[in-house]
């Protein structure tokens, strides 16, 4: 790079979940389930299958409790429970109930466009670029980028977002 090239300050908006921490949260939740009196002789389980978590229990009360325990352990591991999208409870083998939770990774096109539209309508002097499952925001001033972060944080978005690669 020569001295005349100019790189504008920028940052990326991403949505990533640390899958190792998800495993730790599941292990902690399973330890709690096996030690709780109200789950004695229960077949309640939590298993991870690729980008899904499968909860199994005998009845609605237990499946709700398993979900609550999982969410609690997510918070303990500093994971955002908003990165889980729970499906409806369905019947499983042996008269049990099953519920799956999708682990949301990346920002989908619809959310990217919503963020992009909101930034453009704010009249901030920034450029946005949708790059697959992330957004790159750049501007010639760092302060404007910080305003853009504040704007995005103020949006009603359930999915957890991280602001990474802040470059000056």
Coordinates of N, CA, C and O in Angstrom, one line a residue:
X1 N 0.8 -1.2 0.0 CA 0.0 0.0 0.0 C 0.9 1.2 0.0 O 1.8 1.3 0.8
X2 N 0.6 2.2 -0.9 CA 1.4 3.4 -0.9 C 0.8 4.5 0.0 O -0.3 4.3 0.5
X3 N 1.5 5.6 0.2 CA 1.1 6.6 1.2 C -0.2 7.3 0.8 O -0.8 8.0 1.6
X4 N -0.6 7.2 -0.5 CA -1.8 8.0 -1.0 C -3.1 7.2 -0.9 O -4.1 7.7 -1.0
X5 N -3.0 5.8 -0.6 CA -4.2 5.0 -0.4 C -4.8 5.4 0.9 O -4.1 5.5 1.9
X6 N -6.1 5.5 0.9 CA -6.8 5.8 2.1 C -7.8 4.8 2.4 O -8.7 4.4 1.6
X7 N -7.7 4.2 3.6 CA -8.7 3.2 4.1 C -9.6 3.9 5.0 O -9.2 4.5 6.0
X8 N -10.9 3.9 4.7 CA -11.9 4.5 5.6 C -12.1 3.7 6.8 O -12.1 2.5 6.8
X9 N -12.4 4.4 8.0 CA -12.8 3.6 9.2 C -14.0 2.8 8.9 O -14.9 3.2 8.2
X10 N -14.1 1.6 9.5 CA -15.2 0.7 9.2 C -15.4 -0.3 10.4 O -14.5 -0.4 11.2
X11 N -16.5 -0.9 10.4 CA -16.8 -2.1 11.3 C -17.8 -3.0 10.7 O -18.4 -2.7 9.7
X12 N -17.8 -4.2 11.2 CA -18.8 -5.2 10.7 C -19.8 -5.5 11.8 O -19.5 -5.5 13.0
X13 N -21.0 -5.7 11.3 CA -22.1 -6.2 12.2 C -22.3 -7.6 11.8 O -22.6 -8.0 10.7
X14 N -22.1 -8.5 12.8 CA -22.3 -9.9 12.7 C -23.2 -10.5 13.7 O -23.5 -9.8 14.7
X15 N -23.6 -11.7 13.6 CA -24.3 -12.5 14.6 C -23.7 -13.9 14.6 O -24.0 -14.7 13.8
X16 N -22.9 -14.1 15.6 CA -22.2 -15.4 15.8 C -22.4 -15.9 17.2 O -22.3 -15.1 18.1
X17 N -22.5 -17.2 17.3 CA -22.6 -17.8 18.6 C -21.5 -18.8 18.7 O -21.2 -19.6 17.8
X18 N -20.8 -18.7 19.9 CA -19.7 -19.6 20.1 C -20.2 -21.0 20.4 O -20.8 -21.3 21.5
X19 N -20.0 -21.9 19.5 CA -20.6 -23.3 19.6 C -20.0 -24.1 20.8 O -20.6 -24.9 21.3
X20 N -18.7 -23.8 21.1 CA -18.1 -24.5 22.2 C -18.8 -24.1 23.5 O -19.0 -24.9 24.4
X21 N -19.2 -22.8 23.6 CA -19.9 -22.3 24.8 C -21.3 -22.9 24.8 O -21.9 -23.1 25.9
X22 N -21.9 -23.1 23.7 CA -23.2 -23.7 23.6 C -23.1 -25.1 24.2 O -24.0 -25.5 25.0
X23 N -22.1 -25.9 23.8 CA -21.9 -27.2 24.3 C -21.7 -27.2 25.9 O -22.3 -28.0 26.6
X24 N -21.0 -26.2 26.4 CA -20.8 -26.0 27.8 C -22.1 -25.7 28.5 O -22.4 -26.3 29.6
X25 N -22.9 -24.9 27.9 CA -24.3 -24.6 28.5 C -25.1 -25.8 28.5 O -25.8 -26.0 29.5
X26 N -25.1 -26.6 27.4 CA -25.9 -27.8 27.4 C -25.5 -28.8 28.5 O -26.3 -29.4 29.2
X27 N -24.1 -29.0 28.6 CA -23.6 -29.9 29.6 C -24.0 -29.4 31.0 O -24.4 -30.2 31.9
X28 N -23.9 -28.1 31.3 CA -24.3 -27.6 32.6 C -25.8 -27.8 32.9 O -26.2 -28.1 34.0
X29 N -26.6 -27.6 31.8 CA -28.1 -27.8 32.0 C -28.4 -29.2 32.2 O -29.2 -29.5 33.1
X30 N -27.7 -30.1 31.6 CA -27.9 -31.6 31.8 C -27.5 -32.0 33.2 O -28.2 -32.8 33.8
X31 N -26.4 -31.4 33.7 CA -26.0 -31.7 35.1 C -27.1 -31.3 36.1 O -27.4 -32.0 37.0
X32 N -27.7 -30.1 35.8 CA -28.7 -29.6 36.7 C -30.0 -30.4 36.6 O -30.6 -30.8 37.6
X33 N -30.3 -30.9 35.4 CA -31.5 -31.7 35.2 C -31.4 -33.0 36.0 O -32.3 -33.5 36.7
X34 N -30.2 -33.7 35.9 CA -30.0 -34.9 36.6 C -29.9 -34.8 38.1 O -30.2 -35.8 38.8
X35 N -29.6 -33.6 38.6 CA -29.5 -33.5 40.0 C -30.8 -32.9 40.7 O -30.9 -32.9 41.9
X36 N -31.8 -32.4 39.9 CA -33.0 -31.8 40.4 C -34.0 -32.9 40.8 O -34.2 -33.9 40.1
X37 N -34.6 -32.7 42.0 CA -35.6 -33.7 42.5 C -36.8 -33.8 41.6 O -37.3 -34.9 41.4
X38 N -37.3 -32.7 41.1 CA -38.5 -32.8 40.2 C -38.2 -33.5 38.9 O -39.2 -33.8 38.2
X39 N -37.0 -33.8 38.6 CA -36.6 -34.6 37.4 C -36.2 -36.0 37.7 O -35.6 -36.7 36.9
X40 N -36.4 -36.4 39.0 CA -36.0 -37.8 39.4 C -36.8 -38.8 38.5 O -38.0 -38.6 38.3
X41 N -36.1 -39.8 38.0 CA -36.7 -40.8 37.1 C -37.3 -40.3 35.9 O -38.2 -40.9 35.3
X42 N -36.8 -39.1 35.4 CA -37.3 -38.5 34.2 C -36.3 -38.8 33.1 O -35.2 -39.1 33.3
X43 N -36.9 -38.8 31.8 CA -36.0 -39.1 30.7 C -35.7 -37.7 30.0 O -35.2 -37.7 28.8
X44 N -35.8 -36.6 30.7 CA -35.6 -35.3 30.1 C -34.1 -35.2 29.6 O -33.2 -35.5 30.4
X45 N -34.0 -34.7 28.4 CA -32.6 -34.6 27.8 C -32.5 -33.4 26.9 O -33.5 -32.8 26.4
X46 N -31.3 -32.9 26.8 CA -30.9 -31.8 25.8 C -29.8 -32.3 25.0 O -28.7 -32.8 25.6
X47 N -29.9 -32.3 23.7 CA -28.8 -32.8 22.8 C -28.6 -31.8 21.7 O -29.6 -31.2 21.2
X48 N -27.4 -31.6 21.3 CA -27.1 -30.7 20.1 C -26.9 -31.6 18.9 O -26.2 -32.5 18.9
X49 N -27.5 -31.2 17.8 CA -27.4 -31.8 16.5 C -27.1 -30.7 15.5 O -28.0 -30.0 15.1
X50 N -25.9 -30.6 15.1 CA -25.4 -29.6 14.2 C -25.8 -28.2 14.7 O -25.3 -27.8 15.7
X51 N -26.7 -27.5 14.0 CA -27.1 -26.2 14.4 C -28.4 -26.1 15.1 O -29.1 -25.1 15.1
X52 N -28.8 -27.3 15.7 CA -30.1 -27.4 16.5 C -29.8 -28.0 17.8 O -28.9 -28.8 18.0
X53 N -30.7 -27.6 18.8 CA -30.7 -28.2 20.1 C -32.0 -28.9 20.2 O -33.1 -28.3 19.9
X54 N -32.0 -30.2 20.6 CA -33.3 -30.9 20.8 C -33.5 -31.2 22.2 O -32.7 -31.7 23.0
X55 N -34.7 -30.8 22.7 CA -35.2 -31.0 24.1 C -36.2 -32.1 24.1 O -37.1 -32.1 23.2
X56 N -36.1 -33.0 25.0 CA -37.1 -34.1 25.1 C -37.5 -34.2 26.6 O -36.6 -34.2 27.5
X57 N -38.8 -34.4 26.8 CA -39.3 -34.5 28.2 C -40.7 -35.2 28.1 O -41.3 -35.4 27.0
X58 N -41.2 -35.7 29.3 CA -42.4 -36.5 29.3 C -43.7 -35.6 29.2 O -44.7 -36.1 28.6
X59 N -43.7 -34.4 29.7 CA -44.9 -33.6 29.6 C -44.6 -32.1 29.4 O -43.4 -31.7 29.4
X60 N -45.6 -31.3 29.3 CA -45.4 -29.8 29.0 C -44.7 -29.1 30.1 O -43.8 -28.3 29.9
X61 N -45.0 -29.5 31.4 CA -44.3 -28.8 32.5 C -42.8 -29.1 32.4 O -42.0 -28.1 32.5
X62 N -42.4 -30.3 32.2 CA -41.0 -30.7 32.2 C -40.3 -30.0 31.0 O -39.2 -29.6 31.1
X63 N -41.0 -30.0 29.8 CA -40.3 -29.4 28.6 C -40.1 -27.9 28.8 O -39.1 -27.4 28.5
X64 N -41.1 -27.3 29.5 CA -40.9 -25.8 29.8 C -39.8 -25.6 30.8 O -39.0 -24.7 30.6
X65 N -39.7 -26.5 31.8 CA -38.6 -26.4 32.7 C -37.2 -26.7 32.1 O -36.2 -26.0 32.4
X66 N -37.2 -27.6 31.2 CA -35.9 -27.9 30.5 C -35.5 -26.7 29.6 O -34.3 -26.3 29.6
X67 N -36.5 -26.1 29.0 CA -36.2 -24.9 28.2 C -35.7 -23.7 29.1 O -34.7 -23.1 28.8
X68 N -36.3 -23.6 30.2 CA -35.9 -22.5 31.2 C -34.5 -22.8 31.7 O -33.6 -21.9 31.8
X69 N -34.2 -24.0 32.0 CA -32.8 -24.4 32.5 C -31.8 -24.1 31.4 O -30.7 -23.6 31.7
X70 N -32.1 -24.5 30.2 CA -31.2 -24.2 29.1 C -30.9 -22.7 28.9 O -29.8 -22.3 28.8
X71 N -32.0 -21.9 28.9 CA -31.8 -20.5 28.8 C -31.0 -19.9 29.9 O -30.1 -19.1 29.7
X72 N -31.2 -20.4 31.2 CA -30.4 -20.0 32.3 C -28.9 -20.3 32.1 O -28.1 -19.4 32.4
X73 N -28.7 -21.5 31.6 CA -27.2 -21.8 31.4 C -26.6 -21.1 30.2 O -25.4 -20.8 30.2
X74 N -27.4 -20.7 29.3 CA -26.9 -19.8 28.2 C -26.5 -18.5 28.8 O -25.4 -18.0 28.5
X75 N -27.3 -17.9 29.7 CA -26.9 -16.6 30.3 C -25.7 -16.8 31.1 O -24.8 -15.9 31.1
X76 N -25.6 -17.9 31.9 CA -24.4 -18.1 32.7 C -23.1 -18.2 31.9 O -22.1 -17.8 32.4
X77 N -23.2 -18.7 30.7 CA -22.1 -18.8 29.8 C -21.9 -17.6 28.9 O -21.1 -17.6 28.0
X78 N -22.6 -16.5 29.3 CA -22.5 -15.2 28.5 C -22.9 -15.4 27.1 O -22.4 -14.7 26.2
X79 N -23.9 -16.3 26.8 CA -24.5 -16.4 25.5 C -25.9 -15.7 25.5 O -26.5 -15.7 26.6
X80 N -26.3 -15.2 24.4 CA -27.6 -14.6 24.4 C -28.6 -15.6 24.0 O -28.6 -16.2 23.0
X81 N -29.6 -15.8 24.9 CA -30.7 -16.8 24.6 C -31.5 -16.4 23.4 O -32.3 -17.2 22.9
X82 N -31.4 -15.1 23.0 CA -32.1 -14.6 21.8 C -31.6 -15.3 20.5 O -32.2 -15.2 19.5
X83 N -30.4 -16.0 20.6 CA -29.9 -16.6 19.4 C -30.5 -18.0 19.3 O -30.2 -18.8 18.4
X84 N -31.5 -18.4 20.1 CA -32.2 -19.6 20.0 C -33.6 -19.3 19.5 O -34.3 -18.5 20.0
X85 N -34.0 -20.0 18.4 CA -35.4 -19.9 17.9 C -36.1 -21.2 18.1 O -35.9 -22.2 17.4
X86 N -37.0 -21.2 19.1 CA -37.7 -22.5 19.5 C -38.9 -22.8 18.6 O -39.6 -21.9 18.2
X87 N -39.0 -24.1 18.2 CA -40.1 -24.5 17.4 C -41.3 -24.9 18.4 O -41.1 -24.8 19.6
X88 N -42.4 -25.3 17.8 CA -43.5 -25.7 18.6 C -43.2 -27.1 19.2 O -42.4 -27.8 18.6
X89 N -43.8 -27.4 20.3 CA -43.6 -28.7 20.9 C -44.4 -29.7 20.1 O -45.5 -29.5 19.7
X90 N -43.7 -30.9 19.9 CA -44.4 -31.9 19.1 C -44.2 -33.3 19.8 O -43.4 -33.4 20.7
X91 N -45.1 -34.2 19.4 CA -45.0 -35.6 20.0 C -43.8 -36.3 19.5 O -43.4 -36.2 18.4
X92 N -43.1 -37.1 20.4 CA -42.0 -37.9 20.1 C -42.3 -39.3 20.4 O -43.4 -39.7 20.8
X93 N -41.3 -40.2 20.3 CA -41.4 -41.6 20.5 C -41.8 -41.8 22.0 O -41.3 -41.1 22.9
X94 N -42.5 -42.9 22.3 CA -42.8 -43.3 23.6 C -43.7 -42.4 24.4 O -43.6 -42.3 25.6
X95 N -44.5 -41.6 23.7 CA -45.4 -40.7 24.4 C -44.7 -39.4 25.0 O -45.3 -38.7 25.8
X96 N -43.5 -39.2 24.6 CA -42.8 -38.0 25.1 C -43.0 -36.8 24.2 O -43.6 -37.0 23.1
X97 N -42.5 -35.7 24.6 CA -42.6 -34.5 23.8 C -41.2 -34.0 23.4 O -40.3 -34.2 24.2
X98 N -41.1 -33.4 22.2 CA -39.9 -32.9 21.7 C -40.0 -31.5 21.3 O -41.1 -31.1 20.7
X99 N -39.0 -30.7 21.5 CA -39.0 -29.3 21.0 C -37.5 -29.0 20.5 O -36.6 -29.4 21.1
X100 N -37.5 -28.4 19.3 CA -36.1 -28.1 18.8 C -35.9 -26.6 18.9 O -36.9 -25.8 18.8
X101 N -34.7 -26.2 19.0 CA -34.3 -24.8 19.1 C -33.2 -24.6 18.0 O -32.1 -25.3 18.1
X102 N -33.5 -23.8 17.0 CA -32.5 -23.5 16.0 C -31.5 -22.5 16.5 O -31.9 -21.5 17.2
X103 N -30.2 -22.7 16.4 CA -29.2 -21.8 16.8 C -29.0 -20.8 15.6 O -28.5 -21.2 14.5
X104 N -29.3 -19.6 15.8 CA -29.2 -18.6 14.7 C -27.8 -18.1 14.6 O -27.2 -17.5 15.5
X105 N -27.2 -18.3 13.4 CA -25.9 -17.9 13.1 C -26.0 -17.0 11.8 O -26.6 -17.3 10.9
X106 N -25.3 -15.8 11.9 CA -25.3 -15.0 10.7 C -26.6 -14.1 10.6 O -27.6 -14.4 11.3
X107 N -26.5 -13.1 9.8 CA -27.6 -12.1 9.6 C -28.3 -12.5 8.3 O -27.6 -12.4 7.3
X108 N -29.6 -12.8 8.3 CA -30.2 -13.1 7.1 C -30.5 -11.9 6.2 O -30.4 -10.8 6.7
X109 N -30.8 -12.1 5.0 CA -30.9 -11.0 4.0 C -32.0 -10.0 4.5 O -31.8 -8.8 4.3
X110 N -33.1 -10.5 5.0 CA -34.2 -9.6 5.4 C -33.8 -8.6 6.5 O -34.0 -7.4 6.4
X111 N -33.1 -9.2 7.5 CA -32.6 -8.3 8.6 C -31.5 -7.4 8.1 O -31.5 -6.2 8.5
X112 N -30.6 -7.8 7.2 CA -29.6 -6.9 6.6 C -30.2 -5.7 5.9 O -29.8 -4.6 6.1
X113 N -31.3 -6.0 5.2 CA -32.0 -5.0 4.4 C -32.7 -4.0 5.4 O -32.7 -2.8 5.2
X114 N -33.2 -4.5 6.5 CA -33.9 -3.7 7.5 C -32.9 -2.7 8.1 O -33.2 -1.5 8.2
X115 N -31.7 -3.2 8.5 CA -30.7 -2.4 9.1 C -30.2 -1.4 8.1 O -30.0 -0.2 8.4
X116 N -29.9 -1.8 6.9 CA -29.5 -1.0 5.8 C -30.4 0.2 5.6 O -30.0 1.3 5.5
X117 N -31.7 -0.1 5.5 CA -32.8 0.9 5.2 C -32.8 1.9 6.4 O -32.9 3.1 6.1
X118 N -32.7 1.4 7.6 CA -32.8 2.3 8.8 C -31.6 3.2 8.8 O -31.7 4.4 9.1
X119 N -30.4 2.7 8.5 CA -29.2 3.6 8.4 C -29.3 4.6 7.3 O -29.0 5.8 7.6
X120 N -29.8 4.2 6.2 CA -29.9 5.2 5.1 C -30.9 6.3 5.4 O -30.7 7.4 5.1
X121 N -32.0 5.9 6.0 CA -33.1 6.9 6.4 C -32.6 7.8 7.5 O -33.2 8.9 7.6
X122 N -31.6 7.5 8.2 CA -31.1 8.3 9.3 C -30.2 9.5 8.8 O -29.8 10.4 9.5
X123 N -29.9 9.4 7.5 CA -29.0 10.4 6.8 C -27.6 10.5 7.4 O -26.9 11.5 7.2
X124 N -27.2 9.4 8.1 CA -25.8 9.4 8.5 C -24.9 9.2 7.2 O -25.3 8.5 6.3
X125 N -23.7 9.8 7.2 CA -22.8 9.8 6.1 C -22.0 8.5 6.2 O -20.8 8.6 6.5
X126 N -22.6 7.4 5.9 CA -21.9 6.1 6.0 C -22.3 5.3 4.7 O -23.3 5.5 4.1
X127 N -21.4 4.3 4.4 CA -21.7 3.4 3.3 C -21.9 2.0 4.0 O -21.2 1.6 4.9
X128 N -23.0 1.3 3.5 CA -23.2 0.0 4.0 C -23.1 -1.0 2.9 O -23.4 -0.7 1.7
X129 N -22.5 -2.2 3.2 CA -22.3 -3.2 2.2 C -22.8 -4.5 2.9 O -22.2 -4.9 3.9
X130 N -23.7 -5.2 2.2 CA -24.1 -6.5 2.7 C -23.2 -7.5 2.2 O -23.0 -7.6 0.9
X131 N -22.5 -8.2 3.1 CA -21.4 -9.2 2.6 C -21.8 -10.6 3.2 O -21.3 -11.0 4.2
X132 N -22.7 -11.2 2.4 CA -23.1 -12.6 2.9 C -24.0 -12.5 4.1 O -25.0 -11.9 4.1
X133 N -23.4 -13.0 5.2 CA -24.2 -13.0 6.5 C -23.7 -11.9 7.5 O -23.9 -12.0 8.7
X134 N -23.1 -10.9 6.9 CA -22.6 -9.8 7.8 C -22.8 -8.5 7.0 O -23.0 -8.5 5.8
X135 N -22.7 -7.4 7.7 CA -22.8 -6.0 7.1 C -21.5 -5.3 7.4 O -21.0 -5.3 8.5
X136 N -21.0 -4.6 6.4 CA -19.8 -3.7 6.6 C -20.3 -2.3 6.6 O -20.9 -1.9 5.6
X137 N -20.0 -1.5 7.6 CA -20.4 -0.1 7.6 C -19.1 0.7 7.6 O -18.2 0.4 8.4
X138 N -19.0 1.7 6.7 CA -17.8 2.5 6.7 C -18.1 3.9 6.5 O -19.2 4.3 6.0
X139 N -17.2 4.8 7.0 CA -17.4 6.2 7.0 C -16.1 6.9 7.1 O -15.1 6.2 7.4
X140 N -16.0 8.2 6.8 CA -14.7 8.8 6.9 C -14.4 9.3 8.3 O -13.4 9.8 8.6
X141 N -15.4 9.2 9.2 CA -15.3 9.7 10.6 C -15.7 8.6 11.6 O -16.8 8.0 11.5
X142 N -14.9 8.4 12.6 CA -15.1 7.4 13.6 C -16.4 7.7 14.4 O -17.2 6.9 14.7
X143 N -16.6 9.0 14.7 CA -17.8 9.4 15.5 C -19.1 9.0 14.8 O -20.1 8.6 15.4
X144 N -19.1 9.1 13.4 CA -20.3 8.8 12.7 C -20.5 7.3 12.8 O -21.7 6.8 12.9
X145 N -19.4 6.5 12.8 CA -19.6 5.0 12.9 C -20.2 4.7 14.3 O -21.0 3.8 14.4
X146 N -19.8 5.4 15.3 CA -20.3 5.2 16.7 C -21.8 5.6 16.7 O -22.6 4.9 17.4
X147 N -22.2 6.6 16.0 CA -23.6 6.9 15.9 C -24.4 5.8 15.2 O -25.5 5.5 15.6
X148 N -23.8 5.2 14.2 CA -24.4 4.1 13.5 C -24.6 2.9 14.4 O -25.7 2.3 14.4
X149 N -23.6 2.6 15.2 CA -23.7 1.5 16.2 C -24.9 1.8 17.2 O -25.7 0.9 17.4
X150 N -24.9 3.0 17.7 CA -26.0 3.4 18.6 C -27.4 3.3 17.9 O -28.3 2.8 18.5
X151 N -27.5 3.7 16.7 CA -28.7 3.6 15.9 C -29.2 2.1 15.8 O -30.3 1.8 16.0
X152 N -28.2 1.2 15.4 CA -28.6 -0.2 15.2 C -28.9 -0.8 16.6 O -29.9 -1.6 16.7
X153 N -28.2 -0.4 17.7 CA -28.6 -1.0 19.0 C -30.0 -0.5 19.4 O -30.6 -1.2 20.2
X154 N -30.4 0.6 18.9 CA -31.7 1.1 19.3 C -32.9 0.5 18.5 O -34.0 0.6 18.9
X155 N -32.6 -0.3 17.5 CA -33.6 -1.0 16.7 C -34.1 -2.2 17.5 O -33.5 -2.7 18.4
X156 N -35.4 -2.6 17.3 CA -36.0 -3.7 18.0 C -35.6 -5.0 17.3 O -36.4 -5.5 16.5
X157 N -34.4 -5.5 17.5 CA -33.9 -6.7 16.9 C -33.7 -7.7 18.0 O -32.9 -7.5 18.9
X158 N -34.4 -8.9 17.9 CA -34.3 -9.9 18.9 C -33.0 -10.6 18.8 O -32.4 -11.1 19.8
X159 N -32.5 -10.8 17.6 CA -31.3 -11.6 17.3 C -30.1 -10.8 17.9 O -29.9 -9.6 17.7
X160 N -29.2 -11.5 18.6 CA -28.0 -10.8 19.2 C -27.0 -10.4 18.1 O -26.7 -11.2 17.2
X161 N -26.6 -9.2 18.1 CA -25.6 -8.7 17.1 C -24.3 -8.3 17.8 O -24.3 -7.8 18.9
X162 N -23.2 -8.5 17.1 CA -21.9 -8.1 17.6 C -21.3 -7.1 16.6 O -21.5 -7.2 15.4
X163 N -20.5 -6.2 17.1 CA -19.9 -5.1 16.3 C -18.4 -5.4 16.3 O -17.7 -5.2 17.3
X164 N -17.8 -5.9 15.2 CA -16.5 -6.4 15.2 C -15.6 -5.7 14.1 O -16.1 -4.9 13.3
X165 N -14.3 -6.0 14.2 CA -13.4 -5.4 13.2 C -13.4 -3.9 13.0 O -13.3 -3.4 11.9
X166 N -13.5 -3.2 14.2 CA -13.5 -1.8 14.1 C -12.1 -1.3 13.7 O -11.2 -1.6 14.3
X167 N -12.1 -0.7 12.5 CA -10.8 -0.2 12.0 C -10.8 1.3 11.8 O -11.8 1.9 11.4
X168 N -9.7 1.9 12.2 CA -9.6 3.4 12.1 C -8.8 3.7 10.9 O -7.9 3.1 10.5

